[in-house]
C-alpha positions as a Python dict, from the first residue, in 0.01 Angstrom:
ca = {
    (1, 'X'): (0, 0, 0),
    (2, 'X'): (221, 218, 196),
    (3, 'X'): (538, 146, 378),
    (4, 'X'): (343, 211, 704),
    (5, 'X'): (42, 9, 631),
    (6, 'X'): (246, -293, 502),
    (7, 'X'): (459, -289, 871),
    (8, 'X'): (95, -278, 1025),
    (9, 'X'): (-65, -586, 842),
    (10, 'X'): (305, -756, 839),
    (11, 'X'): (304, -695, 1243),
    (12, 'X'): (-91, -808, 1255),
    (13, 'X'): (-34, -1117, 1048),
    (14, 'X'): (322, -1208, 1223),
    (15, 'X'): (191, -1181, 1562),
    (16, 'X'): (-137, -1377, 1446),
    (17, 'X'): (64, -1644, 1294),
    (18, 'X'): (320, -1602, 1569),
    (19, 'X'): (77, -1640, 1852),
    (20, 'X'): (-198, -1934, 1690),
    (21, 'X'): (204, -2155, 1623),
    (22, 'X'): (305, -2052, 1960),
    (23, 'X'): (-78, -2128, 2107),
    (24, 'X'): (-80, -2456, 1927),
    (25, 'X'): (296, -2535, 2003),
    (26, 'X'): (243, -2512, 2338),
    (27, 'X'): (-109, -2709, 2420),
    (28, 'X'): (87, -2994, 2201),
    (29, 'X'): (426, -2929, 2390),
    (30, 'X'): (238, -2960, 2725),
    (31, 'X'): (75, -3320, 2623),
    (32, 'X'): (361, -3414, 2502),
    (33, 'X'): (582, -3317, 2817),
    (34, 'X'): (331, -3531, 3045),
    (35, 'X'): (362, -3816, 2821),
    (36, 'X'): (738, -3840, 2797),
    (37, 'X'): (1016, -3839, 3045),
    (38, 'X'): (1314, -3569, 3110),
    (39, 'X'): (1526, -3849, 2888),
    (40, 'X'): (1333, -3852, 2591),
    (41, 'X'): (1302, -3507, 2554),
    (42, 'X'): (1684, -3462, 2623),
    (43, 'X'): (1793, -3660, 2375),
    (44, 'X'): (1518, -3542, 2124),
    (45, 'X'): (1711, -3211, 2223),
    (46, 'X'): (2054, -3308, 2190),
    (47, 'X'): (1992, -3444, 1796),
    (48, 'X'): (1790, -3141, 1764),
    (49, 'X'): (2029, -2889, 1835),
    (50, 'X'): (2283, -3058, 1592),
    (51, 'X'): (1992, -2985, 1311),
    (52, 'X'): (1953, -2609, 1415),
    (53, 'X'): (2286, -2532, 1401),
    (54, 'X'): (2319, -2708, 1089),
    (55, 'X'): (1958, -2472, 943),
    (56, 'X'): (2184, -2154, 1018),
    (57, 'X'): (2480, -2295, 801),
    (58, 'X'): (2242, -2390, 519),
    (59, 'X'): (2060, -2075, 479),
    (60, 'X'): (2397, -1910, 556),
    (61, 'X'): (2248, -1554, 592),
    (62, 'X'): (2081, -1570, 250),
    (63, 'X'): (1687, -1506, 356),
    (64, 'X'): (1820, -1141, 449),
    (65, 'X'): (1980, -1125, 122),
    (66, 'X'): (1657, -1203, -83),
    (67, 'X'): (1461, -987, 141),
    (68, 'X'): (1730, -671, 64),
    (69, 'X'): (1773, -732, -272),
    (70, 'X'): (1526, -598, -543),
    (71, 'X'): (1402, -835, -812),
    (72, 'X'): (1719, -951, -916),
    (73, 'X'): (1661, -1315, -1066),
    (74, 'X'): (2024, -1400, -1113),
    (75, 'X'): (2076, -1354, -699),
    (76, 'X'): (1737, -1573, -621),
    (77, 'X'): (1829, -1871, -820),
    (78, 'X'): (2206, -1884, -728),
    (79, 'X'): (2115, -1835, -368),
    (80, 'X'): (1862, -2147, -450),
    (81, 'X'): (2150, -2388, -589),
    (82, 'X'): (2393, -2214, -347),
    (83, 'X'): (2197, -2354, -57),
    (84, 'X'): (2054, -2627, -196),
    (85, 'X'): (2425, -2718, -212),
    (86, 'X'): (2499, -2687, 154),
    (87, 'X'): (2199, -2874, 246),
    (88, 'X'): (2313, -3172, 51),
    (89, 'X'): (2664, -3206, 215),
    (90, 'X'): (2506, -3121, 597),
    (91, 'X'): (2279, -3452, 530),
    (92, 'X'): (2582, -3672, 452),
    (93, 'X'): (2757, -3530, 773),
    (94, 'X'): (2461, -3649, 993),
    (95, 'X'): (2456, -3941, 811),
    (96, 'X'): (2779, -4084, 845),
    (97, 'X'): (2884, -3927, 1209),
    (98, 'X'): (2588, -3960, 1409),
    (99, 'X'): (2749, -4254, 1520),
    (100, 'X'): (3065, -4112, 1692),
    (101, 'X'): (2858, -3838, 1789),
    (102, 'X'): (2649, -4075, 1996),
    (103, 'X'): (2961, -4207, 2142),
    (104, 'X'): (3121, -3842, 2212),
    (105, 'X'): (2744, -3748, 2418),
    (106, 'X'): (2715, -4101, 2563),
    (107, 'X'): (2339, -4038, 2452),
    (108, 'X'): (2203, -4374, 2348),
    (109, 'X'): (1926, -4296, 2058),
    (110, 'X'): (2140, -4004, 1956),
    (111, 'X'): (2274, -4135, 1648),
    (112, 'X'): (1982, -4299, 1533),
    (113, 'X'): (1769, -3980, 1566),
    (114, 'X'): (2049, -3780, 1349),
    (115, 'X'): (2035, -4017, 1084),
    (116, 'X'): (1621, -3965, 1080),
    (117, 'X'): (1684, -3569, 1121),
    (118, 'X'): (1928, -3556, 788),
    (119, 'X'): (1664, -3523, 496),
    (120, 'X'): (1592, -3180, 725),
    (121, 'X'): (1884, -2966, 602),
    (122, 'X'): (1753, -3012, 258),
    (123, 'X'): (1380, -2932, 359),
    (124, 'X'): (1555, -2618, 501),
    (125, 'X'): (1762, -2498, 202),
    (126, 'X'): (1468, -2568, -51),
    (127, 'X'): (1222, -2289, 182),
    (128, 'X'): (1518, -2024, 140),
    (129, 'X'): (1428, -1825, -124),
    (130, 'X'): (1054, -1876, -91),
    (131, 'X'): (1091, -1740, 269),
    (132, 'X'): (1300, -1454, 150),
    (133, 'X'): (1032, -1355, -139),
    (134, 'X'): (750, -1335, 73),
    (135, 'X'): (907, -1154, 395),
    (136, 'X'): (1066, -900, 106),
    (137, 'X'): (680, -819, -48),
    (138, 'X'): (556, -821, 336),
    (139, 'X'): (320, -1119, 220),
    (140, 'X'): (333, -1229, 616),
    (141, 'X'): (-33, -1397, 638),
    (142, 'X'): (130, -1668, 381),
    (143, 'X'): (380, -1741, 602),
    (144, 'X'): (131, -1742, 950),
    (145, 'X'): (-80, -1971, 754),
    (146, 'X'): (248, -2221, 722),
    (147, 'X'): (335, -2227, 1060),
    (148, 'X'): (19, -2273, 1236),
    (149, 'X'): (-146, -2571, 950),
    (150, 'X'): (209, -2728, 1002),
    (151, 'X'): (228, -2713, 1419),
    (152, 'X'): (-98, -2898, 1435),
    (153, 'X'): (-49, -3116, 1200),
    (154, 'X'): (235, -3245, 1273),
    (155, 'X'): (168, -3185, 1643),
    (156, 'X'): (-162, -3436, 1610),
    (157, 'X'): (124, -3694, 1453),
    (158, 'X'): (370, -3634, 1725),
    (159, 'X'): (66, -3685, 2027),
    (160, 'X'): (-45, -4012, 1869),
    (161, 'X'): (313, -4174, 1883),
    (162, 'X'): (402, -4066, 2221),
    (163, 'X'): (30, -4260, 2335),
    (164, 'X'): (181, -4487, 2121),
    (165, 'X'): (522, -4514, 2339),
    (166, 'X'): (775, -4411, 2074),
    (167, 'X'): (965, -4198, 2311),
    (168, 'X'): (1151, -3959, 2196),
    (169, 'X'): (1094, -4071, 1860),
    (170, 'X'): (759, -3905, 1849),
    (171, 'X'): (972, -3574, 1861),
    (172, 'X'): (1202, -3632, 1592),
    (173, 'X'): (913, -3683, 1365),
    (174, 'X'): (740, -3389, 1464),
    (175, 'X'): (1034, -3184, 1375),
    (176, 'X'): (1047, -3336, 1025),
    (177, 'X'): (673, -3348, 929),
    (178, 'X'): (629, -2945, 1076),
    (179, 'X'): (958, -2843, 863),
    (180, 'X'): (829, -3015, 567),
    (181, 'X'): (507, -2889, 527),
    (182, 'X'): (592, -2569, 564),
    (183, 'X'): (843, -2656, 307),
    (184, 'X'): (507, -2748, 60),
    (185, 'X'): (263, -2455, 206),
    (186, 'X'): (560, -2172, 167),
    (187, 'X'): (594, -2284, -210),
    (188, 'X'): (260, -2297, -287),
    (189, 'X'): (259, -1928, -212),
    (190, 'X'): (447, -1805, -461),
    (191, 'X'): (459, -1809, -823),
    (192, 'X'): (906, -1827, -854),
    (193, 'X'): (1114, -2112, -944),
    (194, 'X'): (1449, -2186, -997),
    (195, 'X'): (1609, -2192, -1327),
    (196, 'X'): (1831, -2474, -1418),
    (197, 'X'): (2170, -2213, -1494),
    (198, 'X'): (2478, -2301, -1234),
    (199, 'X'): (2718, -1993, -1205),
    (200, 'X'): (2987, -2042, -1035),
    (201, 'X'): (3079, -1667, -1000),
    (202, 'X'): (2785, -1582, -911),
    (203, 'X'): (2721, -1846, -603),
    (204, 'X'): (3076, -1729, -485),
    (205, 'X'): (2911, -1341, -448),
    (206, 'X'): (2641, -1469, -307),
    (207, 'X'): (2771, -1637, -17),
    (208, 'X'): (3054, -1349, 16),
    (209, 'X'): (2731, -1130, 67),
    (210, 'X'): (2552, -1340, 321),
    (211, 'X'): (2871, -1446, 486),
    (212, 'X'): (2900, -1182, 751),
    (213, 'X'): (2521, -1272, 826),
    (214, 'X'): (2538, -1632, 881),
    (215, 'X'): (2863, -1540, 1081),
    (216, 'X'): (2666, -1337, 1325),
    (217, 'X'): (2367, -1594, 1288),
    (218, 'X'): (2561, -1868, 1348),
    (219, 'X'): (2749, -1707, 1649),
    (220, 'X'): (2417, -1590, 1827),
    (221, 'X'): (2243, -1908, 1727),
    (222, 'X'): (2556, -2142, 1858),
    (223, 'X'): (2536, -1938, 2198),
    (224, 'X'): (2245, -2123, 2287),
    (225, 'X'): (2316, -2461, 2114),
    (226, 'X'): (2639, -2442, 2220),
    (227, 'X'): (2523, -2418, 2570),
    (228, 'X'): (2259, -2724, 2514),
    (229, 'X'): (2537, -2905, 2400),
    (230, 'X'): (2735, -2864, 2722),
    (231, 'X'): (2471, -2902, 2929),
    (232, 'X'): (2426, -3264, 2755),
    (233, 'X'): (2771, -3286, 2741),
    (234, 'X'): (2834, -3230, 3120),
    (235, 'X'): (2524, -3254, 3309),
    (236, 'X'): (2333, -3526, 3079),
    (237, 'X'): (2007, -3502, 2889),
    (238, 'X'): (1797, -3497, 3177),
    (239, 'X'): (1913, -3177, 3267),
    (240, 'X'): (1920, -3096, 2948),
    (241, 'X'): (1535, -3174, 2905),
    (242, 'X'): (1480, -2922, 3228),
    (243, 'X'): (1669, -2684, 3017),
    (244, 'X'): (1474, -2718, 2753),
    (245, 'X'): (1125, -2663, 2906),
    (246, 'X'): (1217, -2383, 3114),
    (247, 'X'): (1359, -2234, 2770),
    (248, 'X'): (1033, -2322, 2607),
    (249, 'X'): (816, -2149, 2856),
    (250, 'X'): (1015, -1864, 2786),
    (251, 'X'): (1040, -1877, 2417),
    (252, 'X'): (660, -1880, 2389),
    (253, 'X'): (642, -1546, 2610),
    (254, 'X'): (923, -1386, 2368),
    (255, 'X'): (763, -1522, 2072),
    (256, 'X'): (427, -1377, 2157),
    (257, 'X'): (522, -1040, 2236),
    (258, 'X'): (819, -931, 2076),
    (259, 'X'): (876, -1169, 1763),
    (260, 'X'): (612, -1074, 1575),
    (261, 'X'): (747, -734, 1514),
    (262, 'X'): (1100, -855, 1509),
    (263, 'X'): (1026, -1048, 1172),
    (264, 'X'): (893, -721, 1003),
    (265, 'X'): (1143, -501, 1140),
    (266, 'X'): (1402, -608, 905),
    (267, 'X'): (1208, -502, 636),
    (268, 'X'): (1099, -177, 791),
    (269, 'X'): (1495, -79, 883),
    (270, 'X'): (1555, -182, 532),
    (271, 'X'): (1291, 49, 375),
    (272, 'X'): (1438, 349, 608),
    (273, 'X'): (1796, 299, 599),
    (274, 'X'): (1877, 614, 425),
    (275, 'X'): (1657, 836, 700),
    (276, 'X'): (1855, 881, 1003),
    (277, 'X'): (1602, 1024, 1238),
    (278, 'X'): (1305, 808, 1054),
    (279, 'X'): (1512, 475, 1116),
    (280, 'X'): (1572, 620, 1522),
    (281, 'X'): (1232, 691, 1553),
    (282, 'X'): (1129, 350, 1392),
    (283, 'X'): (1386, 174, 1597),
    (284, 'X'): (1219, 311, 1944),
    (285, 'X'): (897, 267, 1886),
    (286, 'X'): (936, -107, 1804),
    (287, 'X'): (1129, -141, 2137),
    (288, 'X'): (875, 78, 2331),
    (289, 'X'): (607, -165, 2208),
    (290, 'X'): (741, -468, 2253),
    (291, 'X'): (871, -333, 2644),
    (292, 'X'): (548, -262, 2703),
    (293, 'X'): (388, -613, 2675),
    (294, 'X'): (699, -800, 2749),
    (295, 'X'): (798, -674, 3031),
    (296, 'X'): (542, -802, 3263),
    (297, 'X'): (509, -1097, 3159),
    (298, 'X'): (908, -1174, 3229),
    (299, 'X'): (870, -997, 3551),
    (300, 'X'): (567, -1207, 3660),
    (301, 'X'): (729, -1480, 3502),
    (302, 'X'): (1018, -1445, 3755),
    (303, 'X'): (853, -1432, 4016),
    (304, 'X'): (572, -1669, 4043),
    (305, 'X'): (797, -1937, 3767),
    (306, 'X'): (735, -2235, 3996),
    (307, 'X'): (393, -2257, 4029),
    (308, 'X'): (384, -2144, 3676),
    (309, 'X'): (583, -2460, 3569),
    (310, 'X'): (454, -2686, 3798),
    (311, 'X'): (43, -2567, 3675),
    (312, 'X'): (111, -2629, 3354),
    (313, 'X'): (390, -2903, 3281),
    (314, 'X'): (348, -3109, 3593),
    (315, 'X'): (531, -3212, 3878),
    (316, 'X'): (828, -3396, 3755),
    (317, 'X'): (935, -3095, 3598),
    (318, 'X'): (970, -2883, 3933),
    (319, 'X'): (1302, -2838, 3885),
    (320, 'X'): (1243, -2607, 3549),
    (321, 'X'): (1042, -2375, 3715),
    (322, 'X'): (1366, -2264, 3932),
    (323, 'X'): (1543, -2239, 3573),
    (324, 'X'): (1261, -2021, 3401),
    (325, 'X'): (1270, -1829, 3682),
    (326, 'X'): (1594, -1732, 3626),
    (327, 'X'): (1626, -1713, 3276),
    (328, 'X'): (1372, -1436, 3313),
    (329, 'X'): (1573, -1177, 3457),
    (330, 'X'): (1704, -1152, 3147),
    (331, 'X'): (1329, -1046, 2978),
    (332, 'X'): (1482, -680, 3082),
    (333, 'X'): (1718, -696, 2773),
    (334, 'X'): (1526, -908, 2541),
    (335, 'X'): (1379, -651, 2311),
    (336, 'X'): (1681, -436, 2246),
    (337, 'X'): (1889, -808, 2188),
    (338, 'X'): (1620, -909, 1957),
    (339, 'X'): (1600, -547, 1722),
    (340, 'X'): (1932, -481, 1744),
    (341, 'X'): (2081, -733, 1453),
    (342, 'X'): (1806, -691, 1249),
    (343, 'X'): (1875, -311, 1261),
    (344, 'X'): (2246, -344, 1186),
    (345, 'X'): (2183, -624, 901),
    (346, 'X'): (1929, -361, 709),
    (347, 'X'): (2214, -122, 712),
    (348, 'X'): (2444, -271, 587),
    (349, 'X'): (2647, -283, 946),
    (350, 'X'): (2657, -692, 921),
    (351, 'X'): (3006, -669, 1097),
    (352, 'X'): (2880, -481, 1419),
    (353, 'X'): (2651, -754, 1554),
    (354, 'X'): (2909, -1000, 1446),
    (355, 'X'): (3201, -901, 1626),
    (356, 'X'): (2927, -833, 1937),
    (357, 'X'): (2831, -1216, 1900),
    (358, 'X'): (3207, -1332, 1908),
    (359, 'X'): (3231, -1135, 2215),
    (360, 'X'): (2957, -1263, 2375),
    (361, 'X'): (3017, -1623, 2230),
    (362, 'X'): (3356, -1635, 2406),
    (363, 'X'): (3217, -1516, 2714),
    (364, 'X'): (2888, -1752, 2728),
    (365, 'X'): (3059, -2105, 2609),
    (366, 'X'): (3349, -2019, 2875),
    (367, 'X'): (3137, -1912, 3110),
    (368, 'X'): (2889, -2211, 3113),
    (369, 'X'): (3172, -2427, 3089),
    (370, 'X'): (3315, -2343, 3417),
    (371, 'X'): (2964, -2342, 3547),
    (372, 'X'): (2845, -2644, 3418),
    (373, 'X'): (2999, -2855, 3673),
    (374, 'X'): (2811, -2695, 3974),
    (375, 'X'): (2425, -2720, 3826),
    (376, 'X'): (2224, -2614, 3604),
    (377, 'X'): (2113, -2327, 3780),
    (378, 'X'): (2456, -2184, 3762),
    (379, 'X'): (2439, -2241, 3399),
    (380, 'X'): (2082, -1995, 3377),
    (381, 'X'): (2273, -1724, 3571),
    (382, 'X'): (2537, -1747, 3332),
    (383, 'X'): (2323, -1629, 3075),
    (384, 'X'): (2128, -1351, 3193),
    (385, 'X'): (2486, -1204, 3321),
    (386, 'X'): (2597, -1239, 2995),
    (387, 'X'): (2268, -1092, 2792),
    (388, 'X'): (2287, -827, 3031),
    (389, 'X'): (2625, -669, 2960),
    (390, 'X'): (2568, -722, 2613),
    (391, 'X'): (2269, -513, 2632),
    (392, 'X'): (2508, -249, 2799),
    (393, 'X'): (2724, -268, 2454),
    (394, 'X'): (2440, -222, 2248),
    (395, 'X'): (2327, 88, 2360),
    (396, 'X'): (2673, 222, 2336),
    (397, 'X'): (2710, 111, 1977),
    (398, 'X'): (2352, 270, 1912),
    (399, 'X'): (2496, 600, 2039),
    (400, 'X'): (2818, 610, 1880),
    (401, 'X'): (2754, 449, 1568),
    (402, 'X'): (2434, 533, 1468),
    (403, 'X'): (2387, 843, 1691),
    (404, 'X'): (2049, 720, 1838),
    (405, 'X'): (1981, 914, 2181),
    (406, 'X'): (2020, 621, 2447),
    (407, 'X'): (1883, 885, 2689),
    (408, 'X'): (1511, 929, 2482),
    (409, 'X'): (1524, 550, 2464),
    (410, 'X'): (1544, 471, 2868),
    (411, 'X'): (1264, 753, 2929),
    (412, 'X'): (1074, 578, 2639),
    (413, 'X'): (1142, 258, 2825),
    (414, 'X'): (1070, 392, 3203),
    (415, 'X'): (684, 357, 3235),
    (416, 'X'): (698, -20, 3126),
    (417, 'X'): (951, -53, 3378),
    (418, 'X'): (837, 97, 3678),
    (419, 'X'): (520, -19, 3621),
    (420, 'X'): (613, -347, 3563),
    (421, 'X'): (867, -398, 3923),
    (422, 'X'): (557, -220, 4072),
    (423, 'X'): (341, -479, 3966),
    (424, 'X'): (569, -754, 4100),
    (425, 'X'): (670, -623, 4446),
    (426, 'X'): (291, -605, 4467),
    (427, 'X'): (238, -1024, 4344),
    (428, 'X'): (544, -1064, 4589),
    (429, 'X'): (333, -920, 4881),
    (430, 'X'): (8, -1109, 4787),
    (431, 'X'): (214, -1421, 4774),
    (432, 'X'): (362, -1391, 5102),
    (433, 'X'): (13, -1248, 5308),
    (434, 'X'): (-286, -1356, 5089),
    (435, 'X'): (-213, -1630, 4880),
    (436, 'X'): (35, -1826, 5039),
    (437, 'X'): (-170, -2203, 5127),
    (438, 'X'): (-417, -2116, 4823),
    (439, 'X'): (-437, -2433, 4568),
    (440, 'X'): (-192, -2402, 4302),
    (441, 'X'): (-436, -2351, 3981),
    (442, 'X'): (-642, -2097, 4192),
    (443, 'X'): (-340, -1909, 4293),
    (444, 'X'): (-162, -1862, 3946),
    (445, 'X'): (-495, -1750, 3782),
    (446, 'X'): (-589, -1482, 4059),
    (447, 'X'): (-154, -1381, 4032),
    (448, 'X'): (-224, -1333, 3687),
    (449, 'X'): (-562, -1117, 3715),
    (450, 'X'): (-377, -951, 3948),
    (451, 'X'): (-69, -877, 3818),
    (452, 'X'): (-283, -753, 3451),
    (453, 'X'): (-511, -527, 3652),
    (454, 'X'): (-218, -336, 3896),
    (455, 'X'): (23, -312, 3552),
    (456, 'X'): (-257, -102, 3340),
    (457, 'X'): (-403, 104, 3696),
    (458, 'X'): (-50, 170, 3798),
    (459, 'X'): (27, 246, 3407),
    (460, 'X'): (-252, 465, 3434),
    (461, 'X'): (-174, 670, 3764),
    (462, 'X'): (160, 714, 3677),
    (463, 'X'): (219, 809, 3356),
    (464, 'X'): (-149, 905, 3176),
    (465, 'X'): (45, 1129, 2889),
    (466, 'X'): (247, 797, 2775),
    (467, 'X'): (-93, 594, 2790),
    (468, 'X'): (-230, 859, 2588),
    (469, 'X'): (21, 867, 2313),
    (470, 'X'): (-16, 512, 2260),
    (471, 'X'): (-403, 478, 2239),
    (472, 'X'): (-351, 734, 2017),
    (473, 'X'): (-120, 555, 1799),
    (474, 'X'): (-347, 249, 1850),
    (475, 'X'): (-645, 471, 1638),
    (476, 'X'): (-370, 619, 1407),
    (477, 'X'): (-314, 277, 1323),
    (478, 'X'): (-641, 155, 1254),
    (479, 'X'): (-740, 468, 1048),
}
């Protein structure tokens, strides 16, 4: 199979598995949020953030590593012990201070639910390699398969004990049963296994190579935990748990458009790292694509967010719809965030989007701080300030360091854009002269006809060579 054909059945079976975990994650996560209170799922949060920020330490960088290397048994199997290692040590630190932790949070249930959580950063270190080997042979409808058979399953579990009035307890299992059979289904796929040889040598050059990858992991992944973790810290876990569903909501919208094509794009970069103009032209079209669906969606997601939250999550959570409104102003530099380590990582440019996080790091955990003790809506503008000017750095790095054109990527770019604030200035009218006392369910499905129809018409009128060139790529694709 070619290079081009496996990105195209990577993409397909990415955004298939993508979109049926997402689909299923979300129908679960919406029983689930009308079962439970803001509490429980704040201070499922606040032990759950602790565990993701603890995944990023285990893996320590080391999926990209398998996925760049070539064959090399030596590297798989110390990368196995190396973080099967780590794993082993982060479970004794849950273990012994989720206690003071709970203390530190003044989050009753916290340390209880960290002590339940610590068999997960083994789970995590043990689907390393496995991960790495398939996303390296583009084998992505093995790892679709895994998410969505472990979402329901341990979605189904998760239902029953929140009928069952576990609380937030139902949560903390969920986590654990979904990470652990994907831990089973994600070995069962391949035919590796670790030999029993320990060099030391050899772990130490392993971790020196995925170091400055888990450094600019763990600094983009700790922007948003970090943040979760004031929020709890200063504002409490309920408005933590709005947090958390308005970041939900959003997650689903980024993980259905632009996510799937993020996971194969490290693989495609990789594959064209040594073709300047192939690896710019790759680069663009990914982002082109991805603008083009994501777009409006974020800008219809901005502005019709409260009914949006309040149709499907329910009236208690009101005040998340404000926050997802927010949070998608920041849809406008989404793509270009998302492709922009995974570009720099295949290139062997690991200390650009590291010393870009650290930046922005700085900038976000001060910046939330300070704005933490107003409200949480303070603490959503915070971030789409911040993704924006990093956005603005990006493009300049992309220019200067890798001599992309930033000019061909805006015009790329334009049609999605102006057809997307076309679209919402036009849902903004219908709001305000036709829809306004229309019943809530009514009005967010005729928004959303709406707002689909105007975005492909105006698409149309405006800019028929672009629409051209892509259906046209569309049947290149398929042939």
């Amino acid at each position: 199979m070619t290079l081009k054909n496996k990105i195209i059945s990577g993409s397909l079976w990415s955004f298939i598995g993508n979109a049926s975990f997402q689909l299923s994650g979300l129908v679960i996560f919406i029983i689930l949020s009308r079962i439970l209170s803001p509490v429980d799922f704040g201070t499922a949060a606040l032990a759950i953030v602790f565990v993701e920020l603890t995944n990023t330490i285990v893996r320590y960088g080391l999926v990209e590593v398998v996925v760049r290397s070539k064959n090399n048994l030596n590297v798989e199997n110390s990368i196995f012990f190396a973080t099967l290692l780590i794993g082993i040590a982060s479970s004794l630190f849950f273990i012994f201070a989720s206690t003071y932790l709970e203390v530190l949070f003044e989050a009753p249930g916290l340390a209880i639910s960290l002590q339940i959580l610590s068999i997960v950063p083994v789970m995590q270190a043990l689907s390393t390699v496995p991960e790495g080997l398939l996303k390296r042979d583009f084998k992505f409808k093995a790892l679709a398969i895994r998410l969505l058979l472990s979402s329901l399953f341990s979605g189904a579990v998760a239902i029953y004990l929140a009928y069952a009035n576990y609380g937030f307890y139902s949560l903390i299992i969920q986590k654990i049963l979904s990470i652990f059979l994907s831990l089973l289904l994600v070995w069962k796929a391949i035919s590796w296994s670790p030999v029993l040889s320990l060099s030391v040598n050899g772990i130490l050059n392993i971790l020196k190579q995925g170091q400055p990858i888990l450094l600019s992991s763990l600094v983009g992944q700790g922007i948003f935990r970090f943040v979760e973790l004031i929020i709890g810290f200063f504002l409490g876990v309920v408005a933590l748990g709005y947090f958390k569903i308005a970041g939900k909501l959003l997650d689903v919208i980024v993980q259905f458009t632009i996510r799937p094509i993020v996971d194969v794009s490290f693989s495609a970069f990789a594959n064209l790292q040594s073709n300047t103009n192939e690896l710019e032209a790759c680069f663009t079209k990914f982002l082109t694509t991805t603008a083009l669906f994501a777009l409006p969606i974020f800008v219809g997601g901005f502005v019709i967010g409260d009914e949006m939250v309040y149709l499907v999550f329910g009236d208690k959570w009101s005040e998340s719809g404000v926050i997802f409104s927010i949070l998608c102003l920041s849809g406008f530099s989404a793509s270009l965030n998302y492709f922009f380590a995974p570009l720099c990582h295949s290139t062997h440019n690991s200390h650009i989007p590291f010393r870009l996080r650290v930046v922005e790091f700085i900038v976000v955990i001060a910046l939330v701080s300070i704005f933490s003790q107003y409200s949480i809506y303070h603490v959503a503008y915070s971030n789409v300030v911040t993704a924006t000017i990093l956005s603005l750095s990006m493009l300049v790095i992309l220019q200067k360091k890798f001599t992309f054109s930033v000019k061909n990527i805006f015009k790329k770019l334009l049609p999605s854009i102006i057809s997307s604030l076309i679209m919402g200035g036009g849902i903004v009218l219908a709001l305000k002269f036709m829809l306004l006392d229309m019943d809530v369910t009514f009005k967010v499905s005729l928004i959303v006809l709406i707002g689909a129809i105007s975005y492909l018409l105006i698409y149309r009128l405006l800019f028929p060579k672009e629409l051209s060139g892509i259906i046209l790529n569309i049947k290149s694709l398929r042939g």
